[in-house]
CSV table of C-alpha atoms in Angstrom, one decimal:
chain,number,residue,atom,x,y,z
C,21,MET,CA,-2.4,-13.6,-2.8
C,22,SER,CA,-0.5,-15.9,-0.5
C,23,GLU,CA,2.0,-16.9,-3.2
C,24,LEU,CA,2.8,-13.2,-3.9
C,25,LEU,CA,3.2,-12.4,-0.2
C,26,THR,CA,5.9,-15.1,0.1
C,27,SER,CA,7.6,-14.5,-3.3
C,28,ASP,CA,11.1,-13.1,-3.5
C,29,ASP,CA,10.0,-11.4,-6.7
C,30,ALA,CA,7.4,-9.2,-5.1
C,31,ALA,CA,7.9,-5.5,-5.0
C,32,LEU,CA,7.0,-3.8,-1.7
C,33,ILE,CA,5.2,-0.4,-1.7
C,34,ASP,CA,5.2,1.5,1.5
C,35,LEU,CA,1.7,3.1,2.1
C,36,SER,CA,2.6,4.9,5.4
C,37,ILE,CA,3.6,8.2,6.9
C,38,GLY,CA,6.1,7.8,9.7
C,39,LEU,CA,6.4,9.6,13.1
C,40,GLU,CA,8.2,13.0,12.8
C,41,ASP,CA,9.3,15.5,15.4
C,42,GLY,CA,6.7,18.3,15.4
C,43,PRO,CA,5.3,18.4,11.8
C,44,PRO,CA,2.7,21.1,11.1
C,45,SER,CA,0.5,18.4,9.7
C,46,GLU,CA,-0.2,17.0,13.2
C,47,PRO,CA,-2.4,19.0,15.7
C,48,MET,CA,-0.8,17.0,18.5
C,49,PRO,CA,2.7,16.3,16.9
C,50,PRO,CA,5.1,13.7,18.2
C,51,SER,CA,8.1,14.9,20.3
C,52,ILE,CA,11.2,13.0,19.5
C,53,ASP,CA,14.3,13.5,21.6
C,54,ALA,CA,17.2,11.7,19.9
C,55,PHE,CA,20.4,10.7,21.6
C,56,ASP,CA,23.6,10.1,19.5
C,57,HIS,CA,26.2,7.5,20.2
C,58,GLU,CA,28.4,9.7,22.4
C,59,VAL,CA,25.4,10.6,24.7
C,60,GLY,CA,24.4,7.0,24.5
C,61,ALA,CA,27.8,6.0,26.0
C,62,GLU,CA,27.3,8.5,28.8
C,63,ARG,CA,23.9,7.2,29.6
C,64,LEU,CA,24.8,3.5,29.5
C,65,ALA,CA,27.8,4.2,31.7
C,66,GLU,CA,25.6,5.9,34.2
C,67,ASN,CA,23.2,2.9,34.2
C,68,LEU,CA,26.1,0.6,34.9
C,69,ARG,CA,27.5,2.8,37.7
C,70,GLU,CA,24.0,2.7,39.3
C,71,LEU,CA,24.4,-1.1,39.4
C,72,GLY,CA,27.8,-0.7,41.2
C,73,HIS,CA,30.1,-1.0,38.2
C,74,ASP,CA,32.9,1.5,37.6
C,75,VAL,CA,32.4,2.3,33.9
C,76,ASP,CA,32.8,5.7,32.1
C,77,ALA,CA,31.7,6.7,28.7
C,78,GLU,CA,35.3,6.7,27.5
C,79,ASP,CA,35.5,2.9,28.2
C,80,PHE,CA,33.2,2.2,25.2
C,81,PRO,CA,34.8,1.5,21.9
C,82,ALA,CA,35.7,4.9,20.3
C,83,GLY,CA,33.7,6.4,23.2
C,84,MET,CA,30.5,5.5,21.5
C,85,GLY,CA,27.5,3.7,23.0
C,86,LEU,CA,24.1,3.0,21.6
C,87,ALA,CA,21.9,5.7,20.0
C,88,TRP,CA,18.2,5.8,20.9
C,89,GLU,CA,15.2,8.2,21.2
C,90,ASP,CA,12.7,9.3,23.8
C,91,LEU,CA,9.3,9.8,22.3
C,92,GLU,CA,6.2,11.5,23.5
C,93,VAL,CA,3.4,10.6,21.1
C,94,ILE,CA,-0.2,9.7,20.8
C,95,PRO,CA,-1.2,6.5,19.0
C,96,HIS,CA,-3.2,8.6,16.5
C,97,ALA,CA,0.0,10.3,15.1
C,98,GLY,CA,1.4,9.1,11.8
C,99,THR,CA,-0.2,6.2,9.9
C,100,HIS,CA,-2.3,4.3,12.4
C,101,LEU,CA,-5.2,1.9,12.6
C,102,ASP,CA,-8.2,2.9,14.8
C,103,ALA,CA,-9.9,0.2,16.8
C,104,PRO,CA,-13.7,0.0,17.3
C,105,TRP,CA,-13.1,1.2,20.9
C,106,HIS,CA,-12.0,4.6,19.4
C,107,TYR,CA,-15.6,5.1,18.2
C,108,GLY,CA,-17.5,4.2,21.4
C,109,PRO,CA,-17.6,1.6,24.2
C,110,GLU,CA,-20.0,-0.7,22.3
C,111,VAL,CA,-20.7,-1.9,18.8
C,112,ASP,CA,-24.3,-2.9,18.2
C,113,GLY,CA,-24.7,-3.6,21.9
C,114,GLU,CA,-21.4,-5.7,22.2
C,115,PRO,CA,-18.2,-4.5,23.9
C,116,ALA,CA,-16.0,-2.7,21.4
C,117,LYS,CA,-12.6,-4.2,20.6
C,118,THR,CA,-9.4,-2.4,21.6
C,119,ILE,CA,-6.4,-2.4,19.4
C,120,GLU,CA,-4.8,-5.5,20.8
C,121,GLU,CA,-8.0,-7.4,20.3
C,122,ILE,CA,-8.2,-6.8,16.6
C,123,PRO,CA,-8.0,-10.1,14.7
C,124,LEU,CA,-4.9,-10.2,12.5
C,125,GLU,CA,-7.0,-11.7,9.7
C,126,TRP,CA,-8.7,-8.4,9.3
C,127,CYS,CA,-5.4,-6.7,8.6
C,128,ARG,CA,-4.3,-8.5,5.5
C,129,GLY,CA,-6.1,-9.1,2.3
C,130,ASN,CA,-6.7,-7.7,-1.2
C,131,ALA,CA,-7.2,-4.0,-1.4
C,132,VAL,CA,-9.5,-2.0,-3.6
C,133,VAL,CA,-8.6,1.6,-4.3
C,134,LEU,CA,-11.4,4.0,-4.8
C,135,ASP,CA,-10.4,7.3,-6.3
C,136,PHE,CA,-12.1,10.5,-4.9
C,137,ARG,CA,-9.5,13.0,-5.9
C,138,TRP,CA,-12.1,14.8,-7.9
C,139,MET,CA,-14.1,15.7,-4.8
C,140,ASP,CA,-13.8,19.1,-3.2
C,141,PRO,CA,-12.4,19.4,0.3
C,142,GLY,CA,-15.0,19.2,3.0
C,143,GLU,CA,-17.4,17.1,0.9
C,144,GLU,CA,-18.8,13.8,2.2
C,145,ILE,CA,-18.3,10.5,0.3
C,146,GLY,CA,-21.8,8.9,0.1
C,147,VAL,CA,-23.2,5.6,-1.0
C,148,ALA,CA,-23.8,6.8,-4.5
C,149,ASP,CA,-20.2,7.9,-4.8
C,150,LEU,CA,-18.9,4.6,-3.6
C,151,GLU,CA,-21.2,2.7,-6.0
C,152,GLU,CA,-20.1,4.8,-8.9
C,153,ALA,CA,-16.4,4.3,-8.0
C,154,LEU,CA,-16.9,0.5,-7.8
C,155,ALA,CA,-18.9,0.5,-11.1
C,156,ALA,CA,-16.0,2.3,-12.8
C,157,LEU,CA,-13.7,-0.5,-11.7
C,158,GLU,CA,-16.4,-3.2,-12.6
C,159,HIS,CA,-15.8,-4.6,-9.1
C,160,ASP,CA,-18.1,-6.1,-6.6
C,161,LEU,CA,-16.8,-6.1,-3.0
C,162,SER,CA,-16.1,-9.4,-1.3
C,163,PRO,CA,-15.9,-10.1,2.5
C,164,GLY,CA,-12.4,-9.5,3.8
C,165,GLU,CA,-11.4,-7.0,1.2
C,166,ILE,CA,-9.7,-3.8,2.3
C,167,VAL,CA,-11.0,-0.6,0.8
C,168,LEU,CA,-8.6,2.3,0.4
C,169,ILE,CA,-10.1,5.8,-0.1
C,170,GLN,CA,-7.8,7.9,-2.3
C,171,THR,CA,-8.2,11.7,-1.8
C,172,GLY,CA,-4.7,12.8,-2.8
C,173,ALA,CA,-4.3,14.6,0.5
C,174,ASP,CA,-1.0,12.8,1.2
C,175,GLU,CA,0.6,15.2,-1.3
C,176,LEU,CA,0.0,18.0,1.3
C,177,TRP,CA,1.8,16.2,4.1
C,178,GLY,CA,4.2,18.6,5.9
C,179,THR,CA,1.9,21.6,5.4
C,180,PRO,CA,-1.0,23.0,7.5
C,181,GLU,CA,-3.3,22.4,4.5
C,182,TYR,CA,-3.0,18.7,5.1
C,183,LEU,CA,-5.5,19.1,8.0
C,184,THR,CA,-8.2,20.8,5.9
C,185,GLN,CA,-8.0,19.9,2.2
C,186,PHE,CA,-9.7,16.5,1.8
C,187,PRO,CA,-13.2,15.0,1.5
C,188,GLY,CA,-14.4,12.6,4.3
C,189,MET,CA,-16.5,9.5,4.5
C,190,SER,CA,-20.2,9.7,5.5
C,191,ALA,CA,-21.9,7.5,8.0
C,192,GLU,CA,-24.0,5.9,5.3
C,193,GLY,CA,-21.0,5.3,3.1
C,194,THR,CA,-19.1,3.7,6.0
C,195,LYS,CA,-21.9,1.3,6.8
C,196,PHE,CA,-22.4,0.5,3.1
C,197,LEU,CA,-18.8,-0.8,3.0
C,198,VAL,CA,-18.9,-2.7,6.3
C,199,GLU,CA,-22.2,-4.4,5.5
C,200,ARG,CA,-20.5,-5.9,2.4
C,201,GLY,CA,-17.9,-7.6,4.6
C,202,VAL,CA,-15.2,-4.9,4.7
C,203,LYS,CA,-13.5,-4.8,8.1
C,204,VAL,CA,-10.7,-2.3,7.3
C,205,ILE,CA,-11.1,0.9,5.4
C,206,GLY,CA,-8.1,3.2,4.8
C,207,THR,CA,-7.7,6.8,3.7
C,208,ASP,CA,-4.7,8.8,2.6
C,209,ALA,CA,-6.2,11.9,4.4
C,210,TYR,CA,-5.6,13.2,7.8
C,211,GLY,CA,-8.9,12.0,9.1
C,212,PHE,CA,-11.7,9.6,8.1
C,213,ASP,CA,-14.4,12.1,8.5
C,214,LYS,CA,-14.5,15.5,6.8
C,215,PRO,CA,-12.1,18.1,8.2
C,216,PHE,CA,-12.7,19.3,11.8
C,217,ALA,CA,-13.4,22.9,10.7
C,218,GLU,CA,-16.1,21.8,8.3
C,219,MET,CA,-17.8,19.5,10.8
C,220,GLY,CA,-17.8,22.4,13.3
C,221,ARG,CA,-19.3,24.8,10.7
C,222,ARG,CA,-22.0,22.4,9.7
C,223,TYR,CA,-22.9,21.7,13.3
C,224,VAL,CA,-23.1,25.3,14.2
C,225,ASP,CA,-25.2,26.1,11.1
C,226,SER,CA,-27.6,23.2,11.6
C,227,GLY,CA,-27.5,22.3,15.3
C,228,ASP,CA,-27.5,18.6,14.1
C,229,GLU,CA,-25.3,16.4,16.2
C,230,SER,CA,-25.0,13.9,13.3
C,231,GLU,CA,-22.6,16.4,11.7
C,232,LEU,CA,-20.0,15.6,14.3
C,233,TRP,CA,-17.7,12.7,13.4
C,234,PRO,CA,-20.5,10.7,11.6
C,235,ALA,CA,-18.2,8.2,9.9
C,236,HIS,CA,-16.4,7.4,13.1
C,237,PHE,CA,-19.6,7.1,15.1
C,238,ALA,CA,-21.0,4.7,12.5
C,239,GLY,CA,-18.6,2.3,14.2
C,240,ARG,CA,-21.0,2.2,17.1
C,241,GLU,CA,-23.4,0.3,14.8
C,242,VAL,CA,-21.1,-1.7,12.6
C,243,GLU,CA,-17.8,-3.2,13.5
C,244,TYR,CA,-14.8,-2.0,11.5
C,245,CYS,CA,-11.3,-0.4,11.7
C,246,GLN,CA,-10.0,2.5,9.8
C,247,ILE,CA,-6.4,3.4,8.7
C,248,GLU,CA,-5.8,7.1,8.7
C,249,LYS,CA,-2.9,9.0,7.1
C,250,MET,CA,-1.9,6.5,4.5
C,251,ALA,CA,0.3,7.6,1.5
C,252,ASN,CA,1.5,6.6,-1.9
C,253,LEU,CA,-1.7,5.1,-3.2
C,254,ASP,CA,-0.8,6.5,-6.6
C,255,ALA,CA,2.2,4.2,-6.7
C,256,LEU,CA,0.0,1.1,-6.8
C,257,PRO,CA,0.0,-0.5,-10.3
C,258,ARG,CA,-3.7,-1.3,-10.2
C,259,ARG,CA,-6.9,-0.5,-8.4
C,260,THR,CA,-8.1,-4.0,-7.4
C,261,GLU,CA,-6.7,-7.2,-6.1
C,262,VAL,CA,-3.7,-5.5,-4.4
C,263,PRO,CA,-2.4,-7.7,-1.6
C,264,ILE,CA,-1.6,-5.6,1.5
C,265,VAL,CA,-0.7,-6.2,5.1
C,266,ALA,CA,-1.3,-3.6,7.8
C,267,PHE,CA,-0.7,-5.1,11.3
C,268,PRO,CA,-1.0,-2.6,14.2
C,269,ILE,CA,1.3,-2.4,17.2
C,270,LYS,CA,-0.4,-3.8,20.3
C,271,ILE,CA,-1.2,-1.3,23.0
C,272,GLU,CA,-3.1,-2.6,26.0
C,273,GLY,CA,-6.6,-1.1,26.0
C,274,GLY,CA,-5.6,1.1,23.1
C,275,SER,CA,-7.9,3.1,20.9
C,276,ALA,CA,-5.4,2.8,18.0
C,277,GLY,CA,-2.0,1.5,17.1
C,278,TRP,CA,0.7,2.7,14.7
C,279,VAL,CA,0.8,0.7,11.5
C,280,ARG,CA,2.9,0.4,8.4
C,281,PRO,CA,0.7,-0.8,5.5
C,282,VAL,CA,2.7,-2.5,2.8
C,283,ALA,CA,1.4,-3.6,-0.6
C,284,PHE,CA,2.9,-6.5,-2.5
C,285,VAL,CA,2.9,-6.4,-6.3
C,286,GLU,CA,4.8,-8.2,-9.1
C,287,GLU,CA,8.3,-6.9,-9.6
C,288,HIS,CA,7.6,-6.0,-13.2
C,289,GLU,CA,4.5,-4.0,-12.5
C,290,THR,CA,4.6,-0.2,-12.6
C,291,ALA,CA,2.2,2.5,-11.7
C,292,GLY,CA,1.8,3.3,-15.4
C,293,GLU,CA,-0.1,0.0,-15.9
C,294,ALA,CA,-2.9,0.9,-13.6
């Protein structure tokens, strides 16, 4: 993997969704207030005047300063990596790691893509489903591998259906992967668990609190991180031994951090060879 990561011949596949201003696929969407170069000149000139310098916007070359944006956004918007602290204060009796405490070694490795596009929205991915998917690939998990759950939900990005039309992981399935040495599990769906509405329906019908965010809360027993809102898994040329990196931004005490997962593949490889 290391040779491919440093090779000029490697093709890079972006597996992320970015931050957008108010998309219907986000229940708490980012707000992005963009300033163009003319407004940037006015604001920079104002900053300089506050420092006692007589500068106007017209003094900048062509009257243009620097463009930038003001953002109001939660760290769980767009593609992001959840830290163990997101799931609870402790993992198996030990303090849970916040996002800046995540070892970088967890966030790079060979990925295994497990295809669950055949499952119905609202279903849970259990141990038997994972074992069947691994058997179909004739693959045994190794410590440090990154497992990517493919649901096909990324095709619905930009629509309200993105929030509801996907299967989710079960608590038992999550623990099954982590107990085999997996530290990072990704999904191309909005959430790692089944959709909110389905969790709520099951809880109301049964009164069983284990219906509420079971896969997340498995992280109170086993230590792992999850990447939510990935994309483009169908662009990967194979299902195993896909080198990826997915380093999160550091936020002090943060429950998550935005991440841009990138896969490295040979330049000649195409998705048709999968």
